[in-house]
Coordinates of C-alpha atoms in Angstrom, one line a residue:
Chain A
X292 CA -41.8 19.0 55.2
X293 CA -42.7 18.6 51.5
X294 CA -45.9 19.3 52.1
X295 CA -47.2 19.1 48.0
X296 CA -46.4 16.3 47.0
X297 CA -47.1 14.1 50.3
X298 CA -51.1 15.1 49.9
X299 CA -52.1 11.7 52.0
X300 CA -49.8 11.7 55.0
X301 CA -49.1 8.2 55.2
X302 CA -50.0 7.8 59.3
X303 CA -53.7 8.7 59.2
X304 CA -54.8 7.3 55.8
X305 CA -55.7 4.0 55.5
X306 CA -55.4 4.0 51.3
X307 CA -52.1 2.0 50.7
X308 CA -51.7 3.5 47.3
X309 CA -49.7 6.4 48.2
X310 CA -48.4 5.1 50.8
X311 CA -47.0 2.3 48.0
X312 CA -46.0 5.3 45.6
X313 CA -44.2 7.5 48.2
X314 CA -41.8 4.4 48.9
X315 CA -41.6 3.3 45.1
X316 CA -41.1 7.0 43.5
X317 CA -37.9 8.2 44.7
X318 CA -36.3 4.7 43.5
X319 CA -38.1 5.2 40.1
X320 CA -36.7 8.8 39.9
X321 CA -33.7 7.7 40.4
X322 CA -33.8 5.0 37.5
X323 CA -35.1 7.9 35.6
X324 CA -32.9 10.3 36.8
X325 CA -29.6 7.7 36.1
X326 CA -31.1 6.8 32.8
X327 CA -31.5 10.3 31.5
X328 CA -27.9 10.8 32.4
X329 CA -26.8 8.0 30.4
X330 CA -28.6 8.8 27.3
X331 CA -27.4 12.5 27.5
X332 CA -23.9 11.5 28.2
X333 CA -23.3 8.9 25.3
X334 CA -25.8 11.5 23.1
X335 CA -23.1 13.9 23.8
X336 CA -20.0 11.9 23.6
X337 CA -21.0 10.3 20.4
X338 CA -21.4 13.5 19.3
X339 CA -17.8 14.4 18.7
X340 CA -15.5 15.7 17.7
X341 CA -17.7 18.7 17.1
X342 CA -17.0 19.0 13.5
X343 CA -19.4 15.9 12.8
X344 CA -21.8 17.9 15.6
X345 CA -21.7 20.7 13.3
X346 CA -22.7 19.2 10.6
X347 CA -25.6 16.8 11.8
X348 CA -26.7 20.1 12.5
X349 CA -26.6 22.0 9.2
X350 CA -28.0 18.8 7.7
X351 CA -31.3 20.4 9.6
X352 CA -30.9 23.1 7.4
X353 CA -32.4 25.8 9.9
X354 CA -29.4 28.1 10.7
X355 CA -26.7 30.1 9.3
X356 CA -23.2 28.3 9.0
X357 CA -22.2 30.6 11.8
X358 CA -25.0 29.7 14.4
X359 CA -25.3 25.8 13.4
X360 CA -21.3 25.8 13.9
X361 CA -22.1 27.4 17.4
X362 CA -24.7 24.9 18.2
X363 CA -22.6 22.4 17.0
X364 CA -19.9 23.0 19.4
X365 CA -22.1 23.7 22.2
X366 CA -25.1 21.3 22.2
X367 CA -22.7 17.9 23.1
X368 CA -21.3 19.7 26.2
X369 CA -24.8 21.4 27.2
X370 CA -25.6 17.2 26.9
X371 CA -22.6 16.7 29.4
X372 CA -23.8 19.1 31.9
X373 CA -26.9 18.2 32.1
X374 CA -26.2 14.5 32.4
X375 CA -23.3 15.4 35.0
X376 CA -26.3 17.7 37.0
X377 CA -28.6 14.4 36.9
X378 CA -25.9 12.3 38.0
X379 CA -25.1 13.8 41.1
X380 CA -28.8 14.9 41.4
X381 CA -28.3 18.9 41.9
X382 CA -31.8 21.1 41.0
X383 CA -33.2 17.7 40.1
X384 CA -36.7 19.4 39.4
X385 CA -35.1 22.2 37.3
X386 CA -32.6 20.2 35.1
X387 CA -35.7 17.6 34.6
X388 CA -37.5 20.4 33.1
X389 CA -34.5 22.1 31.2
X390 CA -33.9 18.5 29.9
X391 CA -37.6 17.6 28.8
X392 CA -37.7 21.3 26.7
X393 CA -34.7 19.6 24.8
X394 CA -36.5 17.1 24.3
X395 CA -39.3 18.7 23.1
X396 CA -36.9 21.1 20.9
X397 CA -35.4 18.1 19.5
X398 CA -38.8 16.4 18.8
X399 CA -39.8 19.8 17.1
X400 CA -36.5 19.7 14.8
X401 CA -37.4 16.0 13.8
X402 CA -41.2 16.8 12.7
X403 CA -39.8 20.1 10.9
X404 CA -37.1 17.8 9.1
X405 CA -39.7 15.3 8.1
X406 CA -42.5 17.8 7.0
X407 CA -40.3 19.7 4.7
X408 CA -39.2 16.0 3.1
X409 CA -35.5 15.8 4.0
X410 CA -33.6 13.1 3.9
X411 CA -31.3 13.1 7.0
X412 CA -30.3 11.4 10.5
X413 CA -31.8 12.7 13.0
X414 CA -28.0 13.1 14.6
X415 CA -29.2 12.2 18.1
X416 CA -26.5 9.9 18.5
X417 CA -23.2 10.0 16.8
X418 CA -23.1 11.1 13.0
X419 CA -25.8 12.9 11.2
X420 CA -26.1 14.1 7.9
X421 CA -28.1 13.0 4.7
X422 CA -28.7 9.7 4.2
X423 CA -31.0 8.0 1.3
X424 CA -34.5 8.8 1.1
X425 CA -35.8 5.6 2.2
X426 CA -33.6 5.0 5.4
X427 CA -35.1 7.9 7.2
X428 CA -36.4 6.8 10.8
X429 CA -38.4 10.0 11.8
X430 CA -41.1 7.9 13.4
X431 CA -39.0 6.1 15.5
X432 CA -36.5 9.1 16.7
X433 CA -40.0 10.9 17.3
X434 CA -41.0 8.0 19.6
X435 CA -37.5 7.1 21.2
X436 CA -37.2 11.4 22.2
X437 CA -41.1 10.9 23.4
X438 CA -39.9 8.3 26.2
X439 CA -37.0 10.6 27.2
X440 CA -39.2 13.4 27.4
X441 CA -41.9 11.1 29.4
X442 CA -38.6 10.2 31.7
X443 CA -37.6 13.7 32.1
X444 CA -41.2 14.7 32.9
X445 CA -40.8 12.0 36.3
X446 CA -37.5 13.6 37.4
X447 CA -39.1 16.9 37.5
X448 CA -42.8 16.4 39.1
X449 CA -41.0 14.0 41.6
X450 CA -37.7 15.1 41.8
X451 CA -37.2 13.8 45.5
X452 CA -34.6 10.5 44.9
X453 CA -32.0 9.1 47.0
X454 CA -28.3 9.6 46.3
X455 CA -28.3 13.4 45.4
X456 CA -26.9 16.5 46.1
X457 CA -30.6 17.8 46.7
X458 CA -30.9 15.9 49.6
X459 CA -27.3 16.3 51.1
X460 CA -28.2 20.0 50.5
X461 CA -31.6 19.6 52.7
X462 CA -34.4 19.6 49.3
X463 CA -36.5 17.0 48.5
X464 CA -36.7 15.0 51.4
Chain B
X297 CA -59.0 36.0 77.6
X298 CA -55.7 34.5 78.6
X299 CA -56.5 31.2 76.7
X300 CA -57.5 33.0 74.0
X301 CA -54.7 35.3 73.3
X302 CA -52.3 32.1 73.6
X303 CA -53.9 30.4 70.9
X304 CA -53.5 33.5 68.7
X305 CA -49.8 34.4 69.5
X306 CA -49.1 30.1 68.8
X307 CA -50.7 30.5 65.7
X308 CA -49.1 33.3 65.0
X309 CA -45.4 31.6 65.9
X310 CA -46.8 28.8 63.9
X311 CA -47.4 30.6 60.7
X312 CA -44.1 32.5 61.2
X313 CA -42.5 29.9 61.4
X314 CA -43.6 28.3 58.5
X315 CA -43.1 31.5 56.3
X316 CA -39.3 31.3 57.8
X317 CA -39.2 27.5 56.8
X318 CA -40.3 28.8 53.2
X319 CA -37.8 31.3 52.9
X320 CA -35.3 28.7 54.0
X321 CA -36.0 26.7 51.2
X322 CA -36.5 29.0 48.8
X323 CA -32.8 29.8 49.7
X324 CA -32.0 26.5 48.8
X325 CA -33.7 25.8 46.0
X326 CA -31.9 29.5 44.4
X327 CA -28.5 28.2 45.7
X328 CA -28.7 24.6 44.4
X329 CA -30.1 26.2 40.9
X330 CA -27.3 28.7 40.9
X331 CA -24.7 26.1 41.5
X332 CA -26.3 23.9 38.9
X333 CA -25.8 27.2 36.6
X334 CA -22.7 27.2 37.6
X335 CA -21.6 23.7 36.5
X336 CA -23.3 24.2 33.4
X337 CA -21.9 27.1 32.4
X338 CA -18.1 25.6 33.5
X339 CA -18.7 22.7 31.2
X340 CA -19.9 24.9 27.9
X341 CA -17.8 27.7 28.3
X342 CA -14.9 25.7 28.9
X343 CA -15.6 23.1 27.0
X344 CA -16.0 25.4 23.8
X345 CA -13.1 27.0 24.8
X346 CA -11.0 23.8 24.8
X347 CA -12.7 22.7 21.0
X348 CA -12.4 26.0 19.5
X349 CA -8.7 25.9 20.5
X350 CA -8.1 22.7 19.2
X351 CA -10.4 23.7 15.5
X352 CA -7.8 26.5 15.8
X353 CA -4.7 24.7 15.9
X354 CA -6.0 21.8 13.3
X355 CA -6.8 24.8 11.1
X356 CA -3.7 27.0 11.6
X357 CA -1.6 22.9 11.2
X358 CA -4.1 22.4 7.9
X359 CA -3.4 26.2 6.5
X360 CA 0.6 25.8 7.7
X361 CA 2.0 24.2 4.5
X362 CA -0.4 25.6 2.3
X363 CA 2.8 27.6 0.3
X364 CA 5.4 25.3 1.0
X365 CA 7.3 24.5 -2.6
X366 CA 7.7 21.3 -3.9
X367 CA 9.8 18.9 -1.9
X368 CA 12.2 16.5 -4.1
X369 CA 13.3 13.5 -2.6
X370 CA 17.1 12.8 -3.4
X371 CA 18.5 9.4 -4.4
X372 CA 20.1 9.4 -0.8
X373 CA 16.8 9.5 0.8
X374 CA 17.3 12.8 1.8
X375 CA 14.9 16.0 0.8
X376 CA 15.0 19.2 -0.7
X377 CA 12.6 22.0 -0.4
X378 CA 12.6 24.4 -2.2
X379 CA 11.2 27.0 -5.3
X380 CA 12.1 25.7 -8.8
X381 CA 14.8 27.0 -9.6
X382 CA 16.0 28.5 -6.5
X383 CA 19.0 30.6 -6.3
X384 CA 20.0 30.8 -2.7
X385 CA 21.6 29.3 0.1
X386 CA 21.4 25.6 1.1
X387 CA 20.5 24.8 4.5
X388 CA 21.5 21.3 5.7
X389 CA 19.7 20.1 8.7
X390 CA 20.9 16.7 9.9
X391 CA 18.6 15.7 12.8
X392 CA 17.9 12.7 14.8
X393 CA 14.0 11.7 15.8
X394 CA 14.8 10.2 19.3
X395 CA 17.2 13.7 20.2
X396 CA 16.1 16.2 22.1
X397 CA 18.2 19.4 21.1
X398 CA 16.5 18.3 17.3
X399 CA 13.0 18.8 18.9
X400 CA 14.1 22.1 20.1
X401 CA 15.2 23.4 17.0
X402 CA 12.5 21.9 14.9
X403 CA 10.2 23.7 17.3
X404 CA 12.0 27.0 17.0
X405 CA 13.7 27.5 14.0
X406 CA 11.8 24.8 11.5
X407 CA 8.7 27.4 10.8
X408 CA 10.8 30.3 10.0
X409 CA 13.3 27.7 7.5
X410 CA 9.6 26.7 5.5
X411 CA 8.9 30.1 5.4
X412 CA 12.1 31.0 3.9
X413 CA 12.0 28.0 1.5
X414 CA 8.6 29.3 0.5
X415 CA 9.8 32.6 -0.5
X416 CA 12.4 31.4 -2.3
X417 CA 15.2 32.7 0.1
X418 CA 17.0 29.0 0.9
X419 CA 17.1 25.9 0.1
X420 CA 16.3 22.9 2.6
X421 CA 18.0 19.9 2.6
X422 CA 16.4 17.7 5.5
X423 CA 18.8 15.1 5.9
X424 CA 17.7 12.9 9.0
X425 CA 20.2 10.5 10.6
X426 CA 20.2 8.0 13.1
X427 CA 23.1 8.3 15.5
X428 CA 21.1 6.8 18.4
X429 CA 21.0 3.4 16.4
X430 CA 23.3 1.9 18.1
X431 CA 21.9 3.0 22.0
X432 CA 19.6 0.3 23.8
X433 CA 16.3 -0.3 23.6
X434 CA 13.9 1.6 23.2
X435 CA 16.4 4.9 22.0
X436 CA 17.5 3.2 19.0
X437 CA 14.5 1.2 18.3
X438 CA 12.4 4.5 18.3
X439 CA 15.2 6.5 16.2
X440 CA 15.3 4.0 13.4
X441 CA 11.4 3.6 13.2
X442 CA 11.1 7.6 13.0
X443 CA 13.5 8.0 10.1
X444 CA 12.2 4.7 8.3
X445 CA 8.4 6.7 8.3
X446 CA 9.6 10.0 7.6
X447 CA 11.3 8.3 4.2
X448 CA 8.0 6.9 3.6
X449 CA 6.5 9.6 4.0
X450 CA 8.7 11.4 2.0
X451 CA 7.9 9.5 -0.9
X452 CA 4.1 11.5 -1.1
X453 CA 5.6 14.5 -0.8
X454 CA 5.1 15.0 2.9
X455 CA 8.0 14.6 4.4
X456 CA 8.2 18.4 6.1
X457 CA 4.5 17.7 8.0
X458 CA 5.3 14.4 8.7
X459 CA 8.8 15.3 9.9
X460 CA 6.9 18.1 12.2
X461 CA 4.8 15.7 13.9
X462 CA 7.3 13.6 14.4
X463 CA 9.3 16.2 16.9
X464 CA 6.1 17.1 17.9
X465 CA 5.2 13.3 19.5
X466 CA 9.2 12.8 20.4
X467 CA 8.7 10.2 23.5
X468 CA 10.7 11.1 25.9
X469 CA 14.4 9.4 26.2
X470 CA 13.9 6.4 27.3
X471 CA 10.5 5.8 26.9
X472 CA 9.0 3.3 24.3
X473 CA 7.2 5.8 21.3
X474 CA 6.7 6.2 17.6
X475 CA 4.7 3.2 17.6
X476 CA 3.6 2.0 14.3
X477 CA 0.2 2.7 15.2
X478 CA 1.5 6.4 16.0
X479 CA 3.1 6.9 13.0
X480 CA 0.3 5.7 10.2
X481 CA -1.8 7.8 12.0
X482 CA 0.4 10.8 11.8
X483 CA 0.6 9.7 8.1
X484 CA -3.1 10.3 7.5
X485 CA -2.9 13.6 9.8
X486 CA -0.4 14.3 7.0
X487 CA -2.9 13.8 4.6
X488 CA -1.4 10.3 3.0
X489 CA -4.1 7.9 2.5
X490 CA -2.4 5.5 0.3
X491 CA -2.3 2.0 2.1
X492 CA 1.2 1.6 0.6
X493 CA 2.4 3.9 3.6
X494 CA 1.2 2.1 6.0
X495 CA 2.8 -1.5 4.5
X496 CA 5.6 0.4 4.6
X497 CA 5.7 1.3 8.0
X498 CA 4.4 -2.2 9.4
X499 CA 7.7 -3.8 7.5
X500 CA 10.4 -1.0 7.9
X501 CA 9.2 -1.8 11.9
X502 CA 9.7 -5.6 11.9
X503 CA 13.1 -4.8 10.1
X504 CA 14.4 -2.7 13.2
X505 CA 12.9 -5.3 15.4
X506 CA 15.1 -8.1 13.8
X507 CA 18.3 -5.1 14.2
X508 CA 17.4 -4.1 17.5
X509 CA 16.5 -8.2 18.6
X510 CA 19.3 -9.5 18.2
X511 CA 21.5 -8.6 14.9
X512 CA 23.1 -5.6 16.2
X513 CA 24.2 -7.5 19.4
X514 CA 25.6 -10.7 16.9
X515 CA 27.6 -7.9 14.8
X516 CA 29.0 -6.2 17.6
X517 CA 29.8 -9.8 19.2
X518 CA 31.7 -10.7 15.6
X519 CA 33.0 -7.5 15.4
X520 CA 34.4 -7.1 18.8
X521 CA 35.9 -10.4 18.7
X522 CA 38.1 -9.9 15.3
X523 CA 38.5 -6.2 15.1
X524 CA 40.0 -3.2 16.9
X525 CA 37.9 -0.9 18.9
X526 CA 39.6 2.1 16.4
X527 CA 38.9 0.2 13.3
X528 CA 35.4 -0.4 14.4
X529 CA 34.7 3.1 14.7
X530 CA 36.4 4.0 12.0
X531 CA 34.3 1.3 9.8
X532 CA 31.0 3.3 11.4
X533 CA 27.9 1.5 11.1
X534 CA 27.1 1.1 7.3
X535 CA 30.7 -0.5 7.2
X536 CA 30.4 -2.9 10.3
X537 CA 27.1 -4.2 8.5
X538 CA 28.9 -4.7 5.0
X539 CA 31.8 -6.3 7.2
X540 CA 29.3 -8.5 9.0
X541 CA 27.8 -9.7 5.7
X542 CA 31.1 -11.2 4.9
X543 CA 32.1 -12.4 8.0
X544 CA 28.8 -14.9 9.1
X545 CA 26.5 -11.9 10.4
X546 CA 23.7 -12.5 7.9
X547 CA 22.4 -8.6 7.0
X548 CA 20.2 -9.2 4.1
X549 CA 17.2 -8.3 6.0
X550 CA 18.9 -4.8 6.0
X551 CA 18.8 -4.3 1.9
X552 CA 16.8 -2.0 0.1
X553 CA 14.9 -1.1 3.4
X554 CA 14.8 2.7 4.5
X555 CA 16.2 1.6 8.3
X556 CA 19.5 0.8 6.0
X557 CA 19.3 4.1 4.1
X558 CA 19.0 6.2 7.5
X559 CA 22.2 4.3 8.9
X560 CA 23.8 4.9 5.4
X561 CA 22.8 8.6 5.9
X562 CA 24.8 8.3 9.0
X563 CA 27.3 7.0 8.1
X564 CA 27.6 9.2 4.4
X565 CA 27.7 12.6 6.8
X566 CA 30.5 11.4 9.1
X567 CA 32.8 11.1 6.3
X568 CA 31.4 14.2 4.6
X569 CA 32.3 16.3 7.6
X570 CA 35.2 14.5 9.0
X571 CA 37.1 16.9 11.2
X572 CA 37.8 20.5 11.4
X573 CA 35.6 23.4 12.4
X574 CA 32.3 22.0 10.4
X575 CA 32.9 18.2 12.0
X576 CA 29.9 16.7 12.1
X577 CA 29.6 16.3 16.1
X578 CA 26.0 15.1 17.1
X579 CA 22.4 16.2 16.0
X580 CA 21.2 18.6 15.5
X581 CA 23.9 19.7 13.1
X582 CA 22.7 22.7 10.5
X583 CA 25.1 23.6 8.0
X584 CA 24.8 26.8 5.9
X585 CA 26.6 26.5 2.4
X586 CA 28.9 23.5 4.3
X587 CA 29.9 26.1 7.7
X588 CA 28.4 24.4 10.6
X589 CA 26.1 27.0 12.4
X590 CA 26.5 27.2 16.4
X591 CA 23.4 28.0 18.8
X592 CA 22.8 30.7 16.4
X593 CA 20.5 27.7 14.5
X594 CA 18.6 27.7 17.7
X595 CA 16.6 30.8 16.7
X596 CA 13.8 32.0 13.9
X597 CA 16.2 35.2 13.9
X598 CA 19.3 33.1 13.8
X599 CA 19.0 31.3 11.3
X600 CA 17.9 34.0 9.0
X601 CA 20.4 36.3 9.7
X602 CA 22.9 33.0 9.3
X603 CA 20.8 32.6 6.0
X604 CA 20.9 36.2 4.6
X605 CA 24.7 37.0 4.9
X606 CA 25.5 33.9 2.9
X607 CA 25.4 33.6 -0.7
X608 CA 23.8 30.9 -3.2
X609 CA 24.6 27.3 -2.8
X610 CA 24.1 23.8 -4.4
X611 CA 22.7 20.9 -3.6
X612 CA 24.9 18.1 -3.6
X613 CA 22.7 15.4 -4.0
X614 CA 20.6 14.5 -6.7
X615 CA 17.2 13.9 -7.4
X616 CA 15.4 10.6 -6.9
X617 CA 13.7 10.1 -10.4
X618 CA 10.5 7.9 -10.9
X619 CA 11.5 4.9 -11.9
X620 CA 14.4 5.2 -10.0
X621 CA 12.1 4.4 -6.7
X622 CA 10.9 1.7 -8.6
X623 CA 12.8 -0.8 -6.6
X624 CA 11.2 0.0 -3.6
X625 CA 7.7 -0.5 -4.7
X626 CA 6.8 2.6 -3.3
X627 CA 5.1 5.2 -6.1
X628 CA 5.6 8.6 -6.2
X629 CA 3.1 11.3 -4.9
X630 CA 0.2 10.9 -7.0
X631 CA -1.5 14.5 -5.6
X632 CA 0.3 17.7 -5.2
X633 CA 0.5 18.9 -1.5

């Protein structure tokens, strides 16, 4: 028995509002949980091949050649996993997390990009790279990573959500 | 006393109970995070294992023909690589791109004859053929389109990369390949980004589609019907199409087009090596100095040691000059490779 995050137990209080929230929130985790997936998996296939990864990446212009080429490579397929781990709902809570301190490592990238005045794409999805000074969409990026961040923050407070590994594995009941 | 003590032993079972139920799924929770490790690091690590590979080979096929001399295409279609002004021997290779046994020696000997080439120690005179013109679809379909690309290719001084990927796509016998998607995309892979190539390629296709749909059965039909199986062979290809244009088989399609030069090729080698010792018996046929090699060819080591014991050679063909292509509308290489 989850005992944490069922504060009210449904039989002995009236209040229908947990009650309402228990039934609703593993079907809204699971919205979250799919759409996370999504985004991360077309994030990461849009990414390649990894030489245009590499160098949406340099465009940031905050590692060497050697370590921008490693997280150039590496970032669309950390992407995959994750979005394969939400798919099939294993360490829901954890990957949640894992996934919303991308977010916020992405978010961080975007602000740095924009405060020092360069011109680039972002690179979230597909090609990155400079573009012309007036095309810029840091704003938006900023606000589009905030709602994935705000998604990935559901999946790991409630990570309890029907068709997962979790459950089949006894967690989150 | 006694109600007493039971109370405090069911608490106790209680609270151990719970504790166990903790541990339990704290268990859980490690094993599902460890296996969620797990399947992250499977998809990274071999996922960057598989990318790196691939950056490796695209670099290694980038860096391959990076010393490769000049390559002169000859007013036959065929072409020459080699150093200006190379003193050595002359390698023929006659291949075809729908035969196996080509592939294989492509694969195994074709490095070590660029190297060579680049180092000044023989000349290379790639002289591809179609003798699967005449086999049903989609063998000679696929044979004629392969030659007709590599020619085009040939004409921006690509014809050795394009003639590598070529054996390195061969579909399978029998199987429908070399499609002319396929091959202007090996073109670009190449690195030819004139438009022109891929023109070319759309009509050299649609000229073996009109051979293979239909005019190669009419010929044969005419053929067959006035002439003697001997005298048919004899005639080879290149003849039975001249014959044809005199006799009601309409061939015109055929003219100027590179599908007509391969065939010619065909043809030209037949009668070049008739009979004998070096007869010119199938593809792959490699030829050191005119002395057909045997499954010596089939080796890196071979074919050097082939190479090294024979003396300097010419070239019996000569080169295609620039206006000379002119009637083919295709330009020369306008960038050195």
């Amino acid at each position: 028995m989850d005992t944490t995050h069922q504060p009210a137990p449904p039989a002995s209080a009236p209040a229908p509002a947990p009650g309402r929230w228990a039934a609703v929130q593993p079907w809204v985790t699971l919205l979250a949980r799919l759409a996370l997936a999504g985004v991360l998996g077309y994030a990461a296939y849009t990414k390649l091949p990894p030489a245009l990864s590499v160098q949406s990446v340099e465009a940031y212009q905050l590692f060497s050649p050697e370590l921008a080429q490693l997280i150039g490579y590496t970032l669309p397929l950390f992407e995959f996993a994750l979005a394969l781990l939400l798919l099939i709902g294993l360490a829901t809570r954890y990957v949640g997390a894992v996934t919303g301190l991308l977010m916020v490592v992405f978010i961080a990238g975007i602000v740095s990009a924009w405060a020092r005045g360069l011109a680039i794409d972002c690179g979230c999805f597909g090609t990155g790279g400079q573009v012309a000074p007036g095309e810029t969409q840091y704003g938006l990026d900023i606000a589009r990573d905030l709602g994935f961040l705000a998604l990935a923050g559901i999946t790991m407070l409630w990570p309890r959500s029907p068709l997962s590994l979790d459950r089949l594995f006894g967690l989150y009941r | 006393m006694g109600k007493a003590a039971r109370e405090a032993s069911r608490e106790r079972l209680r609270q151990e109970r719970q504790k166990a139920e903790e541990r339990a799924k704290r268990t859980k929770v490690l094993a599902v995070v460890g296996a969620a490790l797990a399947v992250v690091i499977v998809v990274v690590g071999g996922g960057y294992l598989v990318l790196s590979q691939q950056r490796a080979e695209e670099q290694e096929f980038a860096n391959r023909y990076g010393s490769l001399p000049e390559q002169r295409v000859q007013q036959d279609g065929s072409v020459v690589l080699a150093e200006d002004g190379a003193d050595a021997p002359v390698v023929e290779v006659y291949a075809d791109y729908q035969c196996p046994h080509c592939k294989q020696f492509e694969l195994t000997s074709g490095p070590t004859l660029q190297r060579l080439a680049a180092e000044g120690e023989v000349i290379v005179h790639y002289r591809p053929v179609s003798i699967f013109a005449q086999q049903p679809a989609p063998i000679g379909a696929n044979s004629l389109r392969g030659a007709a690309a590599a020619r085009a290719a040939a004409d921006y001084g690509k014809f050795v990369q394009y003639n590598d990927l070529l054996f390195e796509h061969q579909p399978a016998e029998g199987a429908e390949g070399y499609s002319t998607e396929q091959l202007k995309e090996w073109g670009t892979e190449a690195g030819i980004d004139d438009p022109a190539f891929a023109e070319r390629v759309d009509a050299e296709s649609e000229v073996v589609d009109t051979f293979t749909g239909g005019y190669l059965d009419d010929l044969t039909a005419a053929a067959e019907k006035e002439l003697g199986a001997d005298r048919i062979q004899e005639m080879g290809l290149s003849g039975l199409i001249d014959w044809g244009q005199e006799n009601g088989v309409d061939g015109s399609f055929l003219e100027g087009t590179y599908v007509r030069e391969a065939i010619d090729s065909t043809s030209a080698v037949e009668e070049r090596y008739p009979s004998g010792a070096n007869a010119f018996g199938g593809t792959p046929a490699v030829y050191v100095n005119g002395t057909l090699l045997g499954n010596e060819a089939y080796s890196g080591n071979g074919i050097q040691e082939a190479v090294e014991q024979a003396g300097p050679g010419e070239v019996d063909t000569e080169p295609l000059s620039a206006d000379g292509a002119a009637a083919d509308a295709s330009p020369q290489p306008d960038a050195s490779p």
